């Protein structure tokens, strides 16, 4: 479900954020952007939501220490790598293996 908002929770320079399958977006999303967020929904579900957010935040913090750049850290988070790698594949979720971000 996409919910249009004027401002995203947690701020940042992003167009959308996915919280427990609810996609908050500043504007209509392209098919690729929407697929990206749906990949995050699949990741969140398989980790039962809360562990996803804890892992995501912990990994981002570790990567921030390593790269000292918030966007570099963001793009290197395993969940983001999977979502960006496959966002242009409309059928990806239909064939996606569980825990794909681990490989």
GROMACS .gro file of N, CA and C in nm:
model
  309
    1UNK      N    1   0.084  -0.117   0.000
    1UNK     CA    2   0.000   0.000   0.000
    1UNK      C    3   0.089   0.124   0.000
    2UNK      N    4   0.063   0.216  -0.092
    2UNK     CA    5   0.140   0.340  -0.101
    2UNK      C    6   0.058   0.452  -0.038
    3UNK      N    7   0.122   0.524   0.052
    3UNK     CA    8   0.059   0.638   0.119
    3UNK      C    9   0.139   0.762   0.081
    4UNK      N   10   0.073   0.857   0.018
    4UNK     CA   11   0.141   0.980  -0.023
    4UNK      C   12   0.149   1.075   0.095
    5UNK      N   13   0.268   1.128   0.117
    5UNK     CA   14   0.293   1.219   0.228
    5UNK      C   15   0.372   1.340   0.178
    6UNK      N   16   0.373   1.445   0.257
    6UNK     CA   17   0.452   1.564   0.223
    6UNK      C   18   0.594   1.555   0.276
    7UNK      N   19   0.609   1.477   0.383
    7UNK     CA   20   0.740   1.462   0.446
    7UNK      C   21   0.753   1.317   0.494
    8UNK      N   22   0.873   1.260   0.476
    8UNK     CA   23   0.894   1.122   0.517
    8UNK      C   24   0.934   1.112   0.663
    9UNK      N   25   0.891   1.003   0.728
    9UNK     CA   26   0.941   0.979   0.863
    9UNK      C   27   1.093   0.963   0.858
   10UNK      N   28   1.163   1.009   0.956
   10UNK     CA   29   1.309   1.000   0.968
   10UNK      C   30   1.383   1.092   0.872
   11UNK      N   31   1.314   1.173   0.794
   11UNK     CA   32   1.381   1.268   0.706
   11UNK      C   33   1.462   1.199   0.597
   12UNK      N   34   1.569   1.262   0.557
   12UNK     CA   35   1.654   1.205   0.453
   12UNK      C   36   1.620   1.257   0.315
   13UNK      N   37   1.699   1.215   0.218
   13UNK     CA   38   1.684   1.260   0.080
   13UNK      C   39   1.618   1.154  -0.007
   14UNK      N   40   1.530   1.076   0.050
   14UNK     CA   41   1.471   0.965  -0.022
   14UNK      C   42   1.332   1.001  -0.071
   15UNK      N   43   1.285   0.925  -0.169
   15UNK     CA   44   1.151   0.947  -0.224
   15UNK      C   45   1.046   0.867  -0.150
   16UNK      N   46   1.089   0.758  -0.087
   16UNK     CA   47   0.993   0.669  -0.021
   16UNK      C   48   1.062   0.594   0.092
   17UNK      N   49   0.980   0.545   0.184
   17UNK     CA   50   1.029   0.460   0.291
   17UNK      C   51   0.922   0.353   0.314
   18UNK      N   52   0.967   0.232   0.341
   18UNK     CA   53   0.878   0.118   0.359
   18UNK      C   54   0.881   0.078   0.506
   19UNK      N   55   0.768   0.090   0.572
   19UNK     CA   56   0.758   0.052   0.713
   19UNK      C   57   0.649  -0.054   0.726
   20UNK      N   58   0.693  -0.177   0.746
   20UNK     CA   59   0.601  -0.290   0.766
   20UNK      C   60   0.507  -0.310   0.648
   21UNK      N   61   0.556  -0.287   0.528
   21UNK     CA   62   0.475  -0.306   0.409
   21UNK      C   63   0.395  -0.184   0.367
   22UNK      N   64   0.394  -0.081   0.449
   22UNK     CA   65   0.330   0.046   0.412
   22UNK      C   66   0.438   0.134   0.351
   23UNK      N   67   0.417   0.174   0.228
   23UNK     CA   68   0.515   0.254   0.155
   23UNK      C   69   0.471   0.400   0.162
   24UNK      N   70   0.551   0.481   0.228
   24UNK     CA   71   0.525   0.624   0.237
   24UNK      C   72   0.607   0.691   0.127
   25UNK      N   73   0.541   0.766   0.040
   25UNK     CA   74   0.610   0.824  -0.076
   25UNK      C   75   0.576   0.971  -0.091
   26UNK      N   76   0.675   1.046  -0.140
   26UNK     CA   77   0.656   1.189  -0.164
   26UNK      C   78   0.582   1.216  -0.294
   27UNK      N   79   0.582   1.119  -0.382
   27UNK     CA   80   0.517   1.133  -0.513
   27UNK      C   81   0.483   0.994  -0.564
   28UNK      N   82   0.416   0.988  -0.679
   28UNK     CA   83   0.392   0.858  -0.741
   28UNK      C   84   0.526   0.795  -0.775
   29UNK      N   85   0.536   0.666  -0.751
   29UNK     CA   86   0.662   0.595  -0.777
   29UNK      C   87   0.660   0.532  -0.915
   30UNK      N   88   0.777   0.525  -0.977
   30UNK     CA   89   0.790   0.454  -1.104
   30UNK      C   90   0.772   0.305  -1.076
   31UNK      N   91   0.747   0.225  -1.179
   31UNK     CA   92   0.737   0.080  -1.158
   31UNK      C   93   0.863   0.022  -1.091
   32UNK      N   94   0.981   0.072  -1.127
   32UNK     CA   95   1.105   0.024  -1.068
   32UNK      C   96   1.114   0.061  -0.920
   33UNK      N   97   1.078   0.184  -0.887
   33UNK     CA   98   1.081   0.228  -0.748
   33UNK      C   99   0.981   0.149  -0.663
   34UNK      N  100   0.864   0.125  -0.719
   34UNK     CA  101   0.764   0.047  -0.647
   34UNK      C  102   0.812  -0.097  -0.627
   35UNK      N  103   0.872  -0.155  -0.728
   35UNK     CA  104   0.927  -0.291  -0.716
   35UNK      C  105   1.036  -0.294  -0.609
   36UNK      N  106   1.120  -0.193  -0.605
   36UNK     CA  107   1.224  -0.182  -0.503
   36UNK      C  108   1.161  -0.190  -0.364
   37UNK      N  109   1.057  -0.113  -0.342
   37UNK     CA  110   0.991  -0.111  -0.211
   37UNK      C  111   0.920  -0.243  -0.183
   38UNK      N  112   0.866  -0.306  -0.284
   38UNK     CA  113   0.802  -0.437  -0.263
   38UNK      C  114   0.904  -0.544  -0.228
   39UNK      N  115   1.023  -0.533  -0.281
   39UNK     CA  116   1.131  -0.625  -0.242
   39UNK      C  117   1.159  -0.607  -0.093
   40UNK      N  118   1.161  -0.483  -0.047
   40UNK     CA  119   1.179  -0.458   0.096
   40UNK      C  120   1.065  -0.520   0.179
   41UNK      N  121   0.944  -0.515   0.128
   41UNK     CA  122   0.832  -0.577   0.200
   41UNK      C  123   0.857  -0.726   0.216
   42UNK      N  124   0.903  -0.793   0.110
   42UNK     CA  125   0.933  -0.937   0.119
   42UNK      C  126   1.044  -0.963   0.221
   43UNK      N  127   1.146  -0.880   0.221
   43UNK     CA  128   1.255  -0.895   0.318
   43UNK      C  129   1.203  -0.878   0.460
   44UNK      N  130   1.122  -0.777   0.481
   44UNK     CA  131   1.068  -0.750   0.614
   44UNK      C  132   0.981  -0.864   0.663
   45UNK      N  133   0.897  -0.917   0.577
   45UNK     CA  134   0.809  -1.027   0.615
   45UNK      C  135   0.887  -1.151   0.656
   46UNK      N  136   0.989  -1.186   0.577
   46UNK     CA  137   1.061  -1.309   0.610
   46UNK      C  138   1.143  -1.296   0.737
   47UNK      N  139   1.172  -1.174   0.780
   47UNK     CA  140   1.243  -1.155   0.907
   47UNK      C  141   1.145  -1.113   1.019
   48UNK      N  142   1.015  -1.119   0.990
   48UNK     CA  143   0.912  -1.086   1.088
   48UNK      C  144   0.923  -0.940   1.137
   49UNK      N  145   0.954  -0.853   1.046
   49UNK     CA  146   0.954  -0.707   1.061
   49UNK      C  147   1.056  -0.651   1.160
   50UNK      N  148   1.037  -0.665   1.287
   50UNK     CA  149   1.128  -0.601   1.384
   50UNK      C  150   1.274  -0.641   1.363
   51UNK      N  151   1.307  -0.770   1.349
   51UNK     CA  152   1.448  -0.804   1.325
   51UNK      C  153   1.504  -0.740   1.198
   52UNK      N  154   1.420  -0.722   1.096
   52UNK     CA  155   1.465  -0.654   0.974
   52UNK      C  156   1.515  -0.514   1.008
   53UNK      N  157   1.434  -0.438   1.082
   53UNK     CA  158   1.470  -0.300   1.113
   53UNK      C  159   1.592  -0.292   1.204
   54UNK      N  160   1.604  -0.384   1.297
   54UNK     CA  161   1.722  -0.387   1.384
   54UNK      C  162   1.847  -0.420   1.304
   55UNK      N  163   1.839  -0.520   1.217
   55UNK     CA  164   1.952  -0.559   1.132
   55UNK      C  165   1.989  -0.444   1.039
   56UNK      N  166   1.888  -0.384   0.976
   56UNK     CA  167   1.910  -0.273   0.882
   56UNK      C  168   1.986  -0.160   0.952
   57UNK      N  169   1.938  -0.119   1.069
   57UNK     CA  170   2.000  -0.009   1.142
   57UNK      C  171   2.142  -0.045   1.188
   58UNK      N  172   2.159  -0.165   1.239
   58UNK     CA  173   2.291  -0.209   1.286
   58UNK      C  174   2.390  -0.214   1.170
   59UNK      N  175   2.347  -0.268   1.057
   59UNK     CA  176   2.437  -0.277   0.941
   59UNK      C  177   2.472  -0.137   0.891
   60UNK      N  178   2.374  -0.047   0.889
   60UNK     CA  179   2.401   0.090   0.845
   60UNK      C  180   2.502   0.157   0.938
   61UNK      N  181   2.488   0.138   1.068
   61UNK     CA  182   2.582   0.197   1.163
   61UNK      C  183   2.724   0.145   1.144
   62UNK      N  184   2.737   0.015   1.127
   62UNK     CA  185   2.869  -0.045   1.104
   62UNK      C  186   2.930   0.011   0.975
   63UNK      N  187   2.849   0.019   0.870
   63UNK     CA  188   2.898   0.071   0.742
   63UNK      C  189   2.930   0.221   0.751
   64UNK      N  190   2.857   0.294   0.833
   64UNK     CA  191   2.888   0.436   0.854
   64UNK      C  192   3.028   0.453   0.916
   65UNK      N  193   3.058   0.369   1.012
   65UNK     CA  194   3.191   0.374   1.075
   65UNK      C  195   3.297   0.340   0.971
   66UNK      N  196   3.268   0.241   0.890
   66UNK     CA  197   3.365   0.197   0.790
   66UNK      C  198   3.388   0.300   0.679
   67UNK      N  199   3.279   0.353   0.623
   67UNK     CA  200   3.290   0.440   0.505
   67UNK      C  201   3.280   0.589   0.537
   68UNK      N  202   3.232   0.625   0.654
   68UNK     CA  203   3.219   0.764   0.696
   68UNK      C  204   3.140   0.850   0.596
   69UNK      N  205   3.040   0.786   0.535
   69UNK     CA  206   2.955   0.854   0.438
   69UNK      C  207   2.818   0.787   0.445
   70UNK      N  208   2.715   0.862   0.479
   70UNK     CA  209   2.584   0.799   0.502
   70UNK      C  210   2.524   0.736   0.377
   71UNK      N  211   2.544   0.798   0.261
   71UNK     CA  212   2.488   0.740   0.138
   71UNK      C  213   2.567   0.617   0.094
   72UNK      N  214   2.698   0.621   0.109
   72UNK     CA  215   2.780   0.503   0.077
   72UNK      C  216   2.736   0.387   0.167
   73UNK      N  217   2.717   0.415   0.295
   73UNK     CA  218   2.671   0.312   0.389
   73UNK      C  219   2.534   0.259   0.347
   74UNK      N  220   2.445   0.348   0.311
   74UNK     CA  221   2.310   0.309   0.268
   74UNK      C  222   2.315   0.215   0.148
   75UNK      N  223   2.390   0.252   0.045
   75UNK     CA  224   2.394   0.170  -0.076
   75UNK      C  225   2.462   0.034  -0.054
   76UNK      N  226   2.538   0.020   0.052
   76UNK     CA  227   2.606  -0.106   0.080
   76UNK      C  228   2.530  -0.197   0.176
   77UNK      N  229   2.417  -0.152   0.228
   77UNK     CA  230   2.334  -0.238   0.312
   77UNK      C  231   2.284  -0.354   0.226
   78UNK      N  232   2.297  -0.474   0.277
   78UNK     CA  233   2.262  -0.593   0.197
   78UNK      C  234   2.118  -0.588   0.146
   79UNK      N  235   2.024  -0.537   0.222
   79UNK     CA  236   1.885  -0.529   0.179
   79UNK      C  237   1.870  -0.432   0.061
   80UNK      N  238   1.944  -0.322   0.066
   80UNK     CA  239   1.941  -0.225  -0.044
   80UNK      C  240   2.008  -0.282  -0.169
   81UNK      N  241   2.117  -0.352  -0.151
   81UNK     CA  242   2.185  -0.412  -0.267
   81UNK      C  243   2.091  -0.505  -0.342
   82UNK      N  244   2.018  -0.591  -0.268
   82UNK     CA  245   1.924  -0.681  -0.336
   82UNK      C  246   1.815  -0.600  -0.406
   83UNK      N  247   1.758  -0.503  -0.337
   83UNK     CA  248   1.647  -0.426  -0.395
   83UNK      C  249   1.691  -0.347  -0.518
   84UNK      N  250   1.807  -0.283  -0.512
   84UNK     CA  251   1.855  -0.209  -0.630
   84UNK      C  252   1.893  -0.303  -0.744
   85UNK      N  253   1.953  -0.415  -0.712
   85UNK     CA  254   1.997  -0.510  -0.815
   85UNK      C  255   1.878  -0.562  -0.895
   86UNK      N  256   1.763  -0.578  -0.831
   86UNK     CA  257   1.650  -0.645  -0.898
   86UNK      C  258   1.528  -0.556  -0.919
   87UNK      N  259   1.537  -0.427  -0.891
   87UNK     CA  260   1.420  -0.341  -0.902
   87UNK      C  261   1.366  -0.330  -1.045
   88UNK      N  262   1.448  -0.354  -1.146
   88UNK     CA  263   1.401  -0.344  -1.285
   88UNK      C  264   1.348  -0.475  -1.339
   89UNK      N  265   1.335  -0.575  -1.253
   89UNK     CA  266   1.285  -0.706  -1.296
   89UNK      C  267   1.143  -0.724  -1.241
   90UNK      N  268   1.042  -0.698  -1.323
   90UNK     CA  269   0.904  -0.703  -1.274
   90UNK      C  270   0.863  -0.839  -1.216
   91UNK      N  271   0.925  -0.946  -1.262
   91UNK     CA  272   0.889  -1.081  -1.216
   91UNK      C  273   0.978  -1.130  -1.101
   92UNK      N  274   1.065  -1.045  -1.051
   92UNK     CA  275   1.162  -1.089  -0.951
   92UNK      C  276   1.097  -1.149  -0.826
   93UNK      N  277   0.996  -1.085  -0.773
   93UNK     CA  278   0.935  -1.135  -0.650
   93UNK      C  279   0.868  -1.271  -0.669
   94UNK      N  280   0.821  -1.299  -0.788
   94UNK     CA  281   0.758  -1.429  -0.815
   94UNK      C  282   0.859  -1.543  -0.813
   95UNK      N  283   0.985  -1.513  -0.842
   95UNK     CA  284   1.087  -1.617  -0.847
   95UNK      C  285   1.195  -1.602  -0.739
   96UNK      N  286   1.179  -1.504  -0.656
   96UNK     CA  287   1.280  -1.474  -0.553
   96UNK      C  288   1.286  -1.586  -0.450
   97UNK      N  289   1.410  -1.626  -0.418
   97UNK     CA  290   1.432  -1.723  -0.311
   97UNK      C  291   1.435  -1.649  -0.178
   98UNK      N  292   1.387  -1.715  -0.074
   98UNK     CA  293   1.391  -1.655   0.061
   98UNK      C  294   1.535  -1.624   0.101
   99UNK      N  295   1.551  -1.517   0.174
   99UNK     CA  296   1.679  -1.474   0.230
   99UNK      C  297   1.784  -1.448   0.120
  100UNK      N  298   1.740  -1.402   0.007
  100UNK     CA  299   1.828  -1.378  -0.108
  100UNK      C  300   1.936  -1.274  -0.076
  101UNK      N  301   1.908  -1.183   0.014
  101UNK     CA  302   2.004  -1.078   0.050
  101UNK      C  303   2.128  -1.135   0.116
  102UNK      N  304   2.125  -1.260   0.157
  102UNK     CA  305   2.242  -1.322   0.221
  102UNK      C  306   2.348  -1.365   0.120
  103UNK      N  307   2.309  -1.376  -0.006
  103UNK     CA  308   2.407  -1.423  -0.106
  103UNK      C  309   2.471  -1.309  -0.181
   0.00000   0.00000   0.00000
